[in-house]
Amino acid sequence: MAYSQVLVKTGVSVGQRDNPLAMLHDETDEALMLRYQQGEVRAFEILLTRHRKPVFNFILRFVQNRELAEDLLQESFLRVIRSAEKYQRQAKFTTWLYTIARNLCVDQSRRAKHRKTKSLDQSLSKDSEGGTLLDVTAGNELPSDRKLVSKEIHQKLQLALGELSEDQREVFLMREFLDMPFKQISDVVGVSENTVKSRMRYALQKLRMELEEFADMAKALP
Amino acid sequence: MSDDTKIDEDKEMHNLLALLYPDGGMSDDEELSGQTEDMSSLDSELEGLLGLRSLFSAMPEQEPSDAVTNSLLAMAAKHAPSPKKAPAEAGIWAWFSNLVMPLATHPGLAAAASLVLVAGVAGTLYYQNGGQVAEPLAASEATRPGLAAPNVENTPEPKSDRAEVFLDSVATEVSESSSESREGAQAADVPSDEFVQVGGEAAPPQEVTQKLGRAAPAPASQSSGRKDSADKIVYKPVAKKRKSSAGKSLMDSRAKSAKNKAPQKSSRTKGRSTGGLSPEVRAPSPAPEPDFVRSLVTETDDEDFLKEKKSEDARVVPTGKAAALHRQAQRAAKNGDCATVRKIGQQIRKLDSAYYDRTYLSDSGLKACRLKSSAQ
């Protein structure tokens, strides 16, 4: 059997055959992690490219501080690097990665409770024209289809997330922004699936109450 | 809150979440449990939650800074796990190799092996020689046993021109004196072969000096720089009957030489030592004593010791003197004086038979004279 026929039979296209990097991009997270276990740094680079943005946004919405979020993102992937040799394929990579990130966020949140922190809506300067901390954490770019959502709504959403308890917030963020199934969320958080659903429902109810004033605007959104 | 109410709320929650996240968020058996009954009651709440989701979905996402990404990539490259090695082959040989290889490749082992090898060879040679350390094959002139002084006091001085002149003269006159010496030796019951040089510079017997017509040797006190060695060499009779007189003469000679401070004017003997004894000291008895054995001064009269000393001295081969005679023979052969060559050859054979056989006979310059002598 010709080599090209083998590739076709195994689902590898001609373009992928010629480009090893393209083949790596098609690999699952677990396969890439196993490749990195064998010393293939390129596999980790693809993993980082694939997951750095969602993990960073999860951490950023959890801790609501960009610098802190970057530090925690770095620490999360560093732990992945250090623990690469112990990784086993039975565990789903994203479950493992978000467990690390979530634990770091929880630890950071507990440490922050013991010291005074600035409020997100506290003015950065003495005069009220300097903007707030929330302005700093907000994104600089907005997609064209989302320009209708104003800066004020973003601030309100962030504040509403901040009002949630940590248990509700982490479940909401994983379900809403990471599209994780409840079963996987329960694995990451370490509680039962029903508990996750319960927390999710209470989180939604609370957010709905907080954002009641934007209900009409929300109906207008696509 | 009753149990029925709680169950209803759970069902409502499941239904609501199933409607809100239809993309696999709920398992099939959970989805829309009792869906047909109260769906209308969830509509309003579901509509509000969908609006809420649309608000959050409109939230922009942010990118982490490139510095973080770059540092993570650098760390990943630095701490990348090394490729797993193939499992080592099992077996006794593999186990033995793993055990021995770190030792075998250590440089200290090579050094230790070299040391053991050298020590083993040296020990083997030592025991093969019967526990004796081998002497160097090429001994220097000074360390050769024939020239080595048996006593520290009699350590010979380096051979000087005077010694060579003297030896040359001895070689030329030895034929004349040999017959007389033998006669004198027979008269004194001492073989002429007992004239043995022991240590120190070769000094002629008195008779030889007299026959050469040279002046008597200057007293030791007058020989500058040679007093010590000259004082310690005397001629001592071998015969018992003369030993006491010889010992007495020794004592007298030392006493007299210490008293005699008058310088000798003879130009030929100036600075030359012939034993450090004046003619009258060397010949204390009225009758001439040609058969003296030159020996070291010993302060004892023990005959056994003297005999032993003599036998030891007799074994000492004066190779230096034989070589000098050899040179003299070579000069005589050049001049065509084969008779002298023959006499000198006999003398060398008496002095050092080994040298005679090894060196003298193999001298091609003397071959013609030897053939002529044998033809005669």
Coordinates of C-alpha atoms in Angstrom, one line a residue:
Chain A
M1 CA 0.0 0.0 0.0
A2 CA 1.3 3.4 -1.0
Y3 CA 2.2 5.9 1.7
S4 CA -0.4 8.4 0.3
Q5 CA -3.1 5.7 0.5
V6 CA -2.2 5.1 4.1
L7 CA -2.5 8.7 4.9
V8 CA -5.8 8.9 3.2
K9 CA -7.0 5.9 5.0
T10 CA -6.0 7.3 8.4
G11 CA -7.6 10.6 7.6
V12 CA -4.5 12.7 6.9
S13 CA -4.9 15.0 4.0
V14 CA -2.2 15.6 1.4
G15 CA -1.7 19.2 2.8
Q16 CA -1.3 17.9 6.3
R17 CA 1.1 15.2 5.1
D18 CA 3.4 17.9 3.7
N19 CA 3.1 20.2 6.7
P20 CA 4.0 18.6 10.0
L21 CA 2.9 21.7 11.9
A22 CA -0.6 21.4 10.3
M23 CA -0.7 17.8 11.6
L24 CA 0.1 19.0 15.1
H25 CA -2.6 21.6 15.0
D26 CA -5.1 18.8 14.3
E27 CA -4.0 16.8 17.3
T28 CA -6.1 16.7 20.4
D29 CA -4.9 18.4 23.5
E30 CA -4.0 15.1 25.1
A31 CA -2.0 14.0 22.1
L32 CA -0.1 17.2 22.1
M33 CA 0.6 16.9 25.8
L34 CA 2.0 13.4 25.2
R35 CA 4.2 14.8 22.5
Y36 CA 5.5 17.4 24.9
Q37 CA 6.2 14.6 27.3
Q38 CA 8.5 13.2 24.7
G39 CA 10.3 16.6 24.5
E40 CA 8.5 18.1 21.6
V41 CA 8.3 21.8 22.5
R42 CA 6.3 22.6 19.4
A43 CA 3.4 20.6 20.8
F44 CA 3.3 22.8 23.9
E45 CA 3.4 25.9 21.8
I46 CA 0.2 24.8 20.0
L47 CA -1.4 24.0 23.4
L48 CA -0.5 27.4 24.6
T49 CA -1.8 29.1 21.5
R50 CA -5.0 27.1 21.8
H51 CA -5.7 27.8 25.4
R52 CA -4.0 30.9 26.6
K53 CA -6.9 33.3 25.6
P54 CA -9.8 31.4 27.2
V55 CA -7.8 30.7 30.3
F56 CA -6.7 34.2 30.6
N57 CA -10.2 35.6 30.2
F58 CA -11.5 33.1 32.8
I59 CA -8.8 34.3 35.2
L60 CA -9.3 37.9 34.4
R61 CA -13.1 37.8 35.0
F62 CA -12.5 35.9 38.2
V63 CA -9.8 38.1 39.7
Q64 CA -10.8 41.2 37.8
N65 CA -7.2 42.5 37.6
R66 CA -5.2 42.3 34.4
E67 CA -1.7 42.1 35.9
L68 CA -2.8 39.6 38.4
A69 CA -4.5 37.6 35.7
E70 CA -1.3 37.5 33.6
D71 CA 0.6 36.3 36.6
L72 CA -1.9 33.6 37.3
L73 CA -1.9 32.6 33.7
Q74 CA 1.8 32.3 33.7
E75 CA 1.8 30.3 36.9
S76 CA -0.9 28.0 35.5
F77 CA 1.1 27.1 32.4
L78 CA 4.3 26.8 34.4
R79 CA 2.6 24.2 36.5
V80 CA 1.6 22.4 33.4
I81 CA 5.2 22.5 32.3
R82 CA 6.6 21.2 35.6
S83 CA 4.0 18.5 35.8
A84 CA 4.2 17.4 32.2
E85 CA 6.1 14.2 33.0
K86 CA 3.3 13.1 35.4
Y87 CA 0.5 13.8 33.0
Q88 CA -1.6 10.7 32.1
R89 CA -3.9 10.5 29.2
Q90 CA -6.8 9.3 31.3
A91 CA -7.3 12.9 32.4
K92 CA -8.8 15.4 30.0
F93 CA -6.3 18.2 29.4
T94 CA -8.7 21.0 29.7
T95 CA -10.1 19.6 33.0
W96 CA -6.5 19.5 34.3
L97 CA -5.6 22.9 33.0
Y98 CA -8.8 24.6 34.4
T99 CA -8.4 22.8 37.7
I100 CA -5.0 24.4 38.0
A101 CA -6.2 27.9 37.0
R102 CA -9.3 27.7 39.2
N103 CA -7.3 26.6 42.3
L104 CA -4.9 29.5 41.7
C105 CA -7.8 31.9 41.4
V106 CA -9.4 30.6 44.6
D107 CA -6.1 30.9 46.5
Q108 CA -5.6 34.4 45.2
S109 CA -9.1 35.3 46.2
R110 CA -8.6 34.0 49.7
R111 CA -5.4 35.9 50.1
A112 CA -7.1 39.1 48.8
K113 CA -9.7 38.8 51.5
H114 CA -7.1 39.4 54.1
R115 CA -5.9 42.6 52.7
K116 CA -7.5 45.8 51.6
T117 CA -8.1 46.0 47.9
K118 CA -9.3 48.8 45.8
S119 CA -12.8 48.6 44.5
L120 CA -13.3 48.2 40.8
D121 CA -15.4 51.3 40.6
Q122 CA -13.0 53.3 42.7
S123 CA -11.5 56.2 40.8
L124 CA -7.8 55.8 40.0
S125 CA -7.1 59.5 40.6
K126 CA -8.4 61.9 43.1
D127 CA -10.5 63.8 40.6
S128 CA -13.4 61.9 39.2
E129 CA -12.2 62.3 35.6
G130 CA -9.4 59.7 35.8
G131 CA -11.6 56.6 35.2
T132 CA -11.9 53.5 37.3
L133 CA -10.1 50.3 37.8
L134 CA -12.8 48.6 35.8
D135 CA -11.9 50.7 32.8
V136 CA -8.4 49.3 32.9
T137 CA -9.6 45.7 33.0
A138 CA -12.0 46.3 30.2
G139 CA -10.9 45.4 26.7
N140 CA -9.5 47.9 24.3
E141 CA -11.0 46.5 21.2
L142 CA -14.6 45.6 20.5
P143 CA -15.8 43.5 17.6
S144 CA -17.8 45.4 15.1
D145 CA -21.0 43.3 15.7
R146 CA -20.8 44.1 19.5
K147 CA -20.2 47.8 19.3
L148 CA -23.8 48.2 20.4
V149 CA -22.9 47.1 23.9
S150 CA -21.6 50.1 25.6
K151 CA -18.8 50.6 27.9
E152 CA -21.3 51.2 30.7
I153 CA -22.8 47.7 30.2
H154 CA -19.4 46.1 30.3
Q155 CA -18.7 47.8 33.6
K156 CA -22.1 46.7 34.9
L157 CA -21.5 43.1 33.9
Q158 CA -18.1 43.1 35.6
L159 CA -19.6 44.5 38.7
A160 CA -22.4 41.9 38.6
L161 CA -19.9 39.1 38.3
G162 CA -18.0 40.5 41.2
E163 CA -21.2 40.4 43.2
L164 CA -21.4 36.6 42.8
S165 CA -20.0 34.3 45.3
E166 CA -16.8 32.5 44.2
D167 CA -18.6 29.2 43.9
Q168 CA -21.3 30.7 41.7
R169 CA -18.8 32.8 39.7
E170 CA -16.5 30.0 38.8
V171 CA -19.4 27.8 37.7
F172 CA -21.0 30.6 35.7
L173 CA -17.7 31.5 34.0
M174 CA -16.9 28.0 33.0
R175 CA -20.4 27.3 31.7
E176 CA -21.0 30.6 30.0
F177 CA -17.5 31.6 28.6
L178 CA -15.7 28.2 28.4
D179 CA -18.8 26.2 27.3
M180 CA -17.8 23.4 29.6
P181 CA -20.4 20.8 30.3
F182 CA -21.7 20.6 33.9
K183 CA -20.1 17.2 34.3
Q184 CA -16.7 18.6 33.5
I185 CA -17.3 21.6 35.7
S186 CA -18.1 19.3 38.6
D187 CA -14.8 17.5 37.9
V188 CA -12.9 20.8 38.0
V189 CA -14.6 22.2 41.1
G190 CA -14.8 18.9 42.9
V191 CA -18.5 18.9 43.7
S192 CA -21.4 16.9 42.4
E193 CA -23.1 17.8 39.1
N194 CA -26.3 18.8 40.9
T195 CA -24.5 21.1 43.1
V196 CA -22.9 22.7 40.0
K197 CA -26.4 23.1 38.5
S198 CA -27.8 24.6 41.6
R199 CA -24.9 27.1 41.8
M200 CA -25.5 27.9 38.2
R201 CA -29.1 28.6 38.6
Y202 CA -28.6 30.9 41.6
A203 CA -25.9 32.7 39.7
L204 CA -28.2 33.3 36.8
Q205 CA -31.0 34.5 39.1
K206 CA -28.7 36.9 40.8
L207 CA -27.3 38.3 37.6
R208 CA -30.7 38.7 36.2
M209 CA -31.7 40.8 39.2
E210 CA -28.5 42.9 38.9
L211 CA -28.9 43.5 35.2
E212 CA -32.6 44.0 35.2
E213 CA -32.2 47.5 33.8
F214 CA -30.5 46.1 30.7
A215 CA -33.2 43.6 29.9
D216 CA -34.7 45.7 27.2
M217 CA -31.3 46.3 25.6
A218 CA -30.5 42.6 25.9
K219 CA -33.7 41.8 23.9
A220 CA -32.4 44.0 21.1
L221 CA -29.1 42.1 20.9
P222 CA -28.8 39.4 18.3
Chain B
M1 CA -40.2 23.8 52.4
S2 CA -41.8 20.4 51.7
D3 CA -40.0 17.6 49.8
D4 CA -42.5 17.9 47.0
T5 CA -41.8 21.5 46.5
K6 CA -38.1 20.9 46.4
I7 CA -38.5 18.2 43.9
D8 CA -40.5 20.5 41.7
E9 CA -37.9 23.2 42.0
D10 CA -35.2 20.7 41.0
K11 CA -37.2 19.6 38.0
E12 CA -37.7 23.2 37.0
M13 CA -34.0 23.9 37.4
H14 CA -33.1 21.0 35.2
N15 CA -35.6 22.0 32.6
L16 CA -34.5 25.5 32.6
L17 CA -30.8 24.7 32.2
A18 CA -31.6 22.2 29.5
L19 CA -33.4 24.8 27.6
L20 CA -30.8 27.4 28.2
Y21 CA -27.8 25.2 27.3
P22 CA -29.1 22.7 24.7
D23 CA -25.6 22.0 23.4
G24 CA -24.7 19.0 25.5
G25 CA -24.8 20.7 28.8
M26 CA -27.4 18.2 30.1
S27 CA -27.6 14.5 29.8
D28 CA -30.4 13.0 27.8
D29 CA -32.3 11.5 30.6
E30 CA -32.3 14.8 32.5
E31 CA -33.3 17.0 29.6
L32 CA -36.8 18.4 29.8
S33 CA -38.1 16.0 32.4
G34 CA -41.8 16.5 32.6
Q35 CA -41.4 18.9 29.7
T36 CA -44.9 19.1 28.5
E37 CA -46.6 20.0 31.8
D38 CA -45.2 23.4 32.8
M39 CA -43.2 24.6 29.9
S40 CA -45.4 27.7 29.7
S41 CA -44.4 28.7 33.2
L42 CA -40.7 28.7 32.2
D43 CA -41.1 30.8 29.2
S44 CA -40.8 34.1 30.8
E45 CA -37.9 33.1 32.9
L46 CA -36.1 31.5 30.0
E47 CA -36.6 34.6 27.9
G48 CA -34.9 36.7 30.6
L49 CA -32.0 34.3 31.0
L50 CA -31.4 34.2 27.3
G51 CA -31.2 37.9 27.2
L52 CA -28.7 37.7 30.1
R53 CA -26.6 35.3 28.1
S54 CA -26.7 37.5 25.1
L55 CA -25.4 40.4 27.3
F56 CA -22.4 38.3 28.5
S57 CA -21.7 36.9 25.1
A58 CA -21.3 40.4 23.9
M59 CA -18.5 41.0 26.4
P60 CA -15.2 41.3 24.5
E61 CA -12.3 38.9 25.2
Q62 CA -8.8 40.1 25.8
E63 CA -5.4 38.7 24.8
P64 CA -2.6 38.2 27.3
S65 CA 0.5 40.1 26.6
D66 CA 3.2 38.7 24.3
A67 CA 5.7 38.9 27.1
V68 CA 3.8 36.3 29.1
T69 CA 3.5 34.0 26.0
N70 CA 7.2 34.4 25.2
S71 CA 8.3 33.7 28.7
L72 CA 6.1 30.6 28.8
L73 CA 7.6 29.3 25.6
A74 CA 11.1 29.9 26.9
M75 CA 10.3 28.0 30.1
A76 CA 8.7 25.2 28.1
A77 CA 11.8 24.8 26.0
K78 CA 14.0 25.0 29.0
H79 CA 12.1 22.5 31.1
A80 CA 11.0 20.2 28.3
P81 CA 11.1 16.6 29.5
S82 CA 13.9 14.6 28.0
P83 CA 12.8 11.9 25.6
K84 CA 12.3 8.7 27.5
K85 CA 15.2 6.2 26.9
A86 CA 14.6 2.8 25.6
P87 CA 14.3 0.3 28.4
A88 CA 17.7 -1.2 29.3
E89 CA 18.3 -4.7 28.2
A90 CA 17.9 -7.1 31.0
G91 CA 20.2 -9.9 32.0
I92 CA 23.3 -10.6 34.0
W93 CA 25.6 -9.1 31.5
A94 CA 23.7 -5.8 31.5
W95 CA 23.7 -5.8 35.3
F96 CA 27.4 -6.5 35.4
S97 CA 28.2 -3.8 32.8
N98 CA 26.2 -1.3 34.8
L99 CA 28.1 -2.3 37.9
V100 CA 31.6 -2.3 36.4
M101 CA 31.5 0.4 33.8
P102 CA 31.6 3.4 36.2
L103 CA 34.7 1.9 37.8
A104 CA 36.4 0.8 34.6
T105 CA 36.1 4.2 33.1
H106 CA 37.5 6.0 36.1
P107 CA 41.0 7.5 35.4
G108 CA 42.1 6.5 38.9
L109 CA 41.8 2.9 38.0
A110 CA 44.3 3.3 35.1
A111 CA 46.8 4.9 37.5
A112 CA 46.4 2.2 40.0
A113 CA 46.8 -0.5 37.4
S114 CA 50.1 1.1 36.2
L115 CA 51.3 1.3 39.7
V116 CA 50.5 -2.4 40.3
L117 CA 52.2 -3.4 37.1
V118 CA 55.4 -1.5 37.8
A119 CA 55.5 -2.8 41.4
G120 CA 54.9 -6.3 40.2
V121 CA 57.7 -6.3 37.7
A122 CA 60.1 -4.7 40.1
G123 CA 59.2 -7.2 42.8
T124 CA 59.6 -10.1 40.4
L125 CA 63.0 -9.0 39.3
Y126 CA 64.0 -8.4 42.9
Y127 CA 63.2 -11.9 44.0
Q128 CA 64.7 -13.4 40.9
N129 CA 68.0 -11.8 41.8
G130 CA 67.9 -13.3 45.3
G131 CA 66.8 -10.2 47.0
Q132 CA 69.6 -8.0 45.7
V133 CA 69.2 -4.8 43.9
A134 CA 71.0 -4.8 40.5
E135 CA 74.0 -2.5 40.2
P136 CA 74.3 -0.2 37.3
L137 CA 76.1 -1.8 34.4
A138 CA 78.0 1.2 33.3
A139 CA 80.0 2.3 36.4
S140 CA 81.9 5.5 36.3
E141 CA 85.6 5.7 36.7
A142 CA 85.2 6.9 40.3
T143 CA 82.7 4.2 41.3
R144 CA 84.5 1.3 39.8
P145 CA 85.5 -1.2 42.5
G146 CA 89.1 -1.4 41.4
L147 CA 89.6 2.3 42.0
A148 CA 87.3 2.6 45.0
A149 CA 89.2 3.4 48.1
P150 CA 88.6 0.9 50.9
N151 CA 89.1 3.7 53.4
V152 CA 87.7 7.2 53.3
E153 CA 91.1 8.6 54.2
N154 CA 92.7 7.0 51.1
T155 CA 90.3 8.3 48.6
P156 CA 92.4 8.8 45.5
E157 CA 92.6 12.2 44.0
P158 CA 91.7 12.7 40.3
K159 CA 94.2 11.5 38.0
S160 CA 96.6 14.2 37.1
D161 CA 99.2 14.7 34.5
R162 CA 101.9 13.9 37.0
A163 CA 100.3 10.5 37.5
E164 CA 100.3 9.8 33.8
V165 CA 104.0 10.9 33.6
F166 CA 104.8 8.6 36.4
L167 CA 102.9 5.7 35.0
D168 CA 104.6 6.2 31.7
S169 CA 107.9 6.1 33.3
V170 CA 106.9 3.0 35.2
A171 CA 105.9 1.3 32.0
T172 CA 109.2 2.0 30.3
E173 CA 111.3 0.9 33.2
V174 CA 109.2 -2.0 34.5
S175 CA 111.0 -4.5 32.4
E176 CA 114.3 -3.6 33.9
S177 CA 113.0 -3.6 37.4
S178 CA 110.9 -6.6 37.2
S179 CA 113.8 -9.0 37.2
E180 CA 115.4 -7.3 40.2
S181 CA 112.1 -7.1 41.9
R182 CA 111.5 -10.8 41.5
E183 CA 114.9 -11.4 42.9
G184 CA 114.3 -9.2 45.9
A185 CA 111.0 -10.8 46.4
Q186 CA 112.5 -14.2 46.4
A187 CA 115.0 -13.1 48.9
A188 CA 112.3 -11.7 51.2
D189 CA 110.0 -14.7 50.6
V190 CA 107.4 -12.5 49.2
P191 CA 106.2 -12.9 45.6
S192 CA 106.6 -9.8 43.5
D193 CA 102.9 -10.2 42.6
E194 CA 102.1 -8.9 46.0
F195 CA 102.9 -5.4 45.0
V196 CA 99.4 -4.2 44.9
Q197 CA 98.2 -0.7 44.8
V198 CA 95.6 0.1 47.2
G199 CA 93.9 3.4 47.0
G200 CA 95.5 6.7 46.5
E201 CA 97.6 7.8 43.6
A202 CA 99.9 5.3 42.2
A203 CA 103.2 5.7 43.9
P204 CA 106.4 4.0 42.8
P205 CA 108.3 1.8 45.1
Q206 CA 111.5 3.2 46.3
E207 CA 113.6 1.0 44.1
V208 CA 111.7 2.1 41.0
T209 CA 112.2 5.7 41.8
Q210 CA 115.8 5.2 42.4
K211 CA 116.2 3.3 39.1
L212 CA 114.5 6.0 37.3
G213 CA 117.2 8.3 38.6
R214 CA 114.7 10.7 39.9
A215 CA 115.1 12.5 43.0
A216 CA 113.6 11.2 46.1
P217 CA 110.1 12.3 46.8
A218 CA 109.8 15.3 48.8
P219 CA 108.6 15.1 52.3
A220 CA 104.9 15.3 52.7
S221 CA 105.2 18.6 54.4
Q222 CA 106.8 20.0 51.3
S223 CA 104.2 18.8 48.9
S224 CA 101.7 21.4 48.8
G225 CA 98.2 20.3 48.6
R226 CA 99.0 16.6 48.8
K227 CA 100.1 16.2 52.3
D228 CA 97.1 14.4 53.5
S229 CA 97.0 11.7 50.9
A230 CA 100.7 11.3 51.0
D231 CA 100.9 10.8 54.7
K232 CA 98.5 7.9 54.6
I233 CA 100.2 5.8 52.1
V234 CA 103.2 3.8 53.2
Y235 CA 105.1 0.8 52.2
K236 CA 104.7 -1.9 54.6
P237 CA 106.6 -5.3 54.6
V238 CA 104.5 -8.3 54.3
A239 CA 106.9 -10.6 56.1
K240 CA 106.3 -11.0 59.7
K241 CA 109.8 -10.4 60.7
R242 CA 109.7 -7.0 59.1
K243 CA 106.3 -6.0 60.1
S244 CA 107.3 -4.5 63.4
S245 CA 110.1 -2.6 61.9
A246 CA 107.9 -1.4 59.2
G247 CA 105.3 -0.2 61.7
K248 CA 108.0 1.5 63.7
S249 CA 109.3 3.1 60.5
L250 CA 105.9 4.4 59.9
M251 CA 105.7 6.0 63.2
D252 CA 109.2 7.4 62.8
S253 CA 108.4 8.7 59.3
R254 CA 105.4 10.6 60.5
A255 CA 107.3 12.1 63.3
K256 CA 110.2 13.1 61.1
S257 CA 108.0 14.4 58.3
A258 CA 106.4 16.6 60.8
K259 CA 109.7 17.9 61.9
N260 CA 111.2 18.2 58.5
K261 CA 110.2 21.6 57.2
A262 CA 113.1 22.2 54.9
P263 CA 112.0 22.7 51.4
Q264 CA 113.4 20.5 48.6
K265 CA 114.8 22.4 45.7
S266 CA 114.5 19.6 43.2
S267 CA 112.5 20.8 40.3
R268 CA 111.4 17.3 39.3
T269 CA 110.0 16.5 42.7
K270 CA 108.5 19.8 43.4
G271 CA 104.8 19.3 44.0
R272 CA 105.0 15.6 43.4
S273 CA 104.2 13.1 45.9
T274 CA 105.7 9.7 45.9
G275 CA 104.3 8.5 49.2
G276 CA 105.2 11.3 51.4
L277 CA 108.2 9.6 52.8
S278 CA 111.8 10.6 52.6
P279 CA 114.3 8.1 51.4
E280 CA 115.8 7.5 54.8
V281 CA 112.4 7.0 56.3
R282 CA 111.3 4.6 53.6
A283 CA 114.5 2.6 54.1
P284 CA 115.0 2.4 57.8
S285 CA 116.8 -0.9 57.7
P286 CA 120.3 -1.1 56.4
A287 CA 119.5 -3.8 53.9
P288 CA 117.3 -2.7 51.0
E289 CA 113.8 -4.0 51.2
P290 CA 112.5 -4.2 47.6
D291 CA 109.6 -6.4 48.4
F292 CA 107.3 -4.1 50.1
V293 CA 103.7 -4.3 49.8
R294 CA 102.1 -0.9 49.6
S295 CA 99.2 -0.9 51.8
L296 CA 97.1 1.2 53.9
V297 CA 98.3 2.3 57.2
T298 CA 96.7 0.3 59.8
E299 CA 97.2 0.8 63.4
T300 CA 96.8 -2.8 64.3
D301 CA 99.3 -5.7 64.3
D302 CA 96.7 -8.3 63.9
E303 CA 98.1 -10.6 61.3
D304 CA 94.8 -12.1 60.4
F305 CA 93.4 -8.8 59.7
L306 CA 96.4 -7.9 57.5
K307 CA 96.1 -11.1 55.6
E308 CA 92.5 -10.6 55.0
K309 CA 93.1 -7.1 54.0
K310 CA 95.8 -8.1 51.6
S311 CA 93.6 -10.8 50.0
E312 CA 90.9 -8.2 49.6
D313 CA 93.3 -5.7 48.1
A314 CA 94.6 -8.4 45.8
R315 CA 91.2 -8.8 44.3
V316 CA 91.1 -5.1 43.5
V317 CA 92.0 -4.7 39.8
P318 CA 93.9 -1.5 38.9
T319 CA 92.1 -1.1 35.6
G320 CA 93.3 2.5 35.5
K321 CA 96.9 1.5 35.6
A322 CA 96.3 -1.2 33.0
A323 CA 94.8 1.3 30.8
A324 CA 97.8 3.6 31.2
L325 CA 100.1 0.7 30.4
H326 CA 97.9 0.0 27.4
R327 CA 98.4 3.5 26.1
Q328 CA 102.1 3.2 26.7
A329 CA 102.1 0.0 24.7
Q330 CA 100.2 1.7 21.9
R331 CA 102.8 4.4 21.8
A332 CA 105.6 1.9 21.7
A333 CA 103.9 0.0 19.0
K334 CA 103.7 3.2 16.9
N335 CA 107.5 3.5 17.4
G336 CA 108.0 -0.1 16.4
D337 CA 109.3 -1.1 19.8
C338 CA 107.7 -4.5 19.9
A339 CA 109.8 -5.7 22.7
T340 CA 108.4 -3.1 25.0
V341 CA 104.9 -3.9 23.8
R342 CA 105.5 -7.5 24.8
K343 CA 106.8 -6.6 28.2
I344 CA 103.9 -4.2 28.8
G345 CA 101.5 -6.8 27.7
Q346 CA 102.9 -9.2 30.2
Q347 CA 102.6 -6.6 32.9
I348 CA 99.0 -5.8 32.0
R349 CA 98.2 -9.5 32.1
K350 CA 99.5 -9.6 35.6
L351 CA 97.7 -6.5 36.7
D352 CA 94.4 -7.2 35.1
S353 CA 93.9 -10.4 33.2
A354 CA 90.3 -9.5 32.3
Y355 CA 91.4 -6.2 30.8
Y356 CA 94.1 -8.0 29.0
D357 CA 91.8 -10.5 27.5
R358 CA 89.0 -8.1 26.8
T359 CA 90.7 -5.0 25.6
Y360 CA 94.4 -5.4 25.2
L361 CA 94.2 -8.4 22.9
S362 CA 91.5 -6.9 20.8
D363 CA 93.6 -3.8 20.1
S364 CA 94.3 -3.9 16.4
G365 CA 97.2 -1.4 16.7
L366 CA 99.1 -3.9 18.8
K367 CA 98.3 -6.9 16.6
A368 CA 101.3 -6.5 14.4
C369 CA 103.7 -6.5 17.3
R370 CA 102.0 -9.5 18.9
L371 CA 102.2 -11.4 15.6
K372 CA 105.9 -10.5 15.3
S373 CA 106.6 -11.6 18.8
S374 CA 104.8 -14.9 18.3
A375 CA 106.7 -15.5 15.1
Q376 CA 110.0 -15.0 17.0

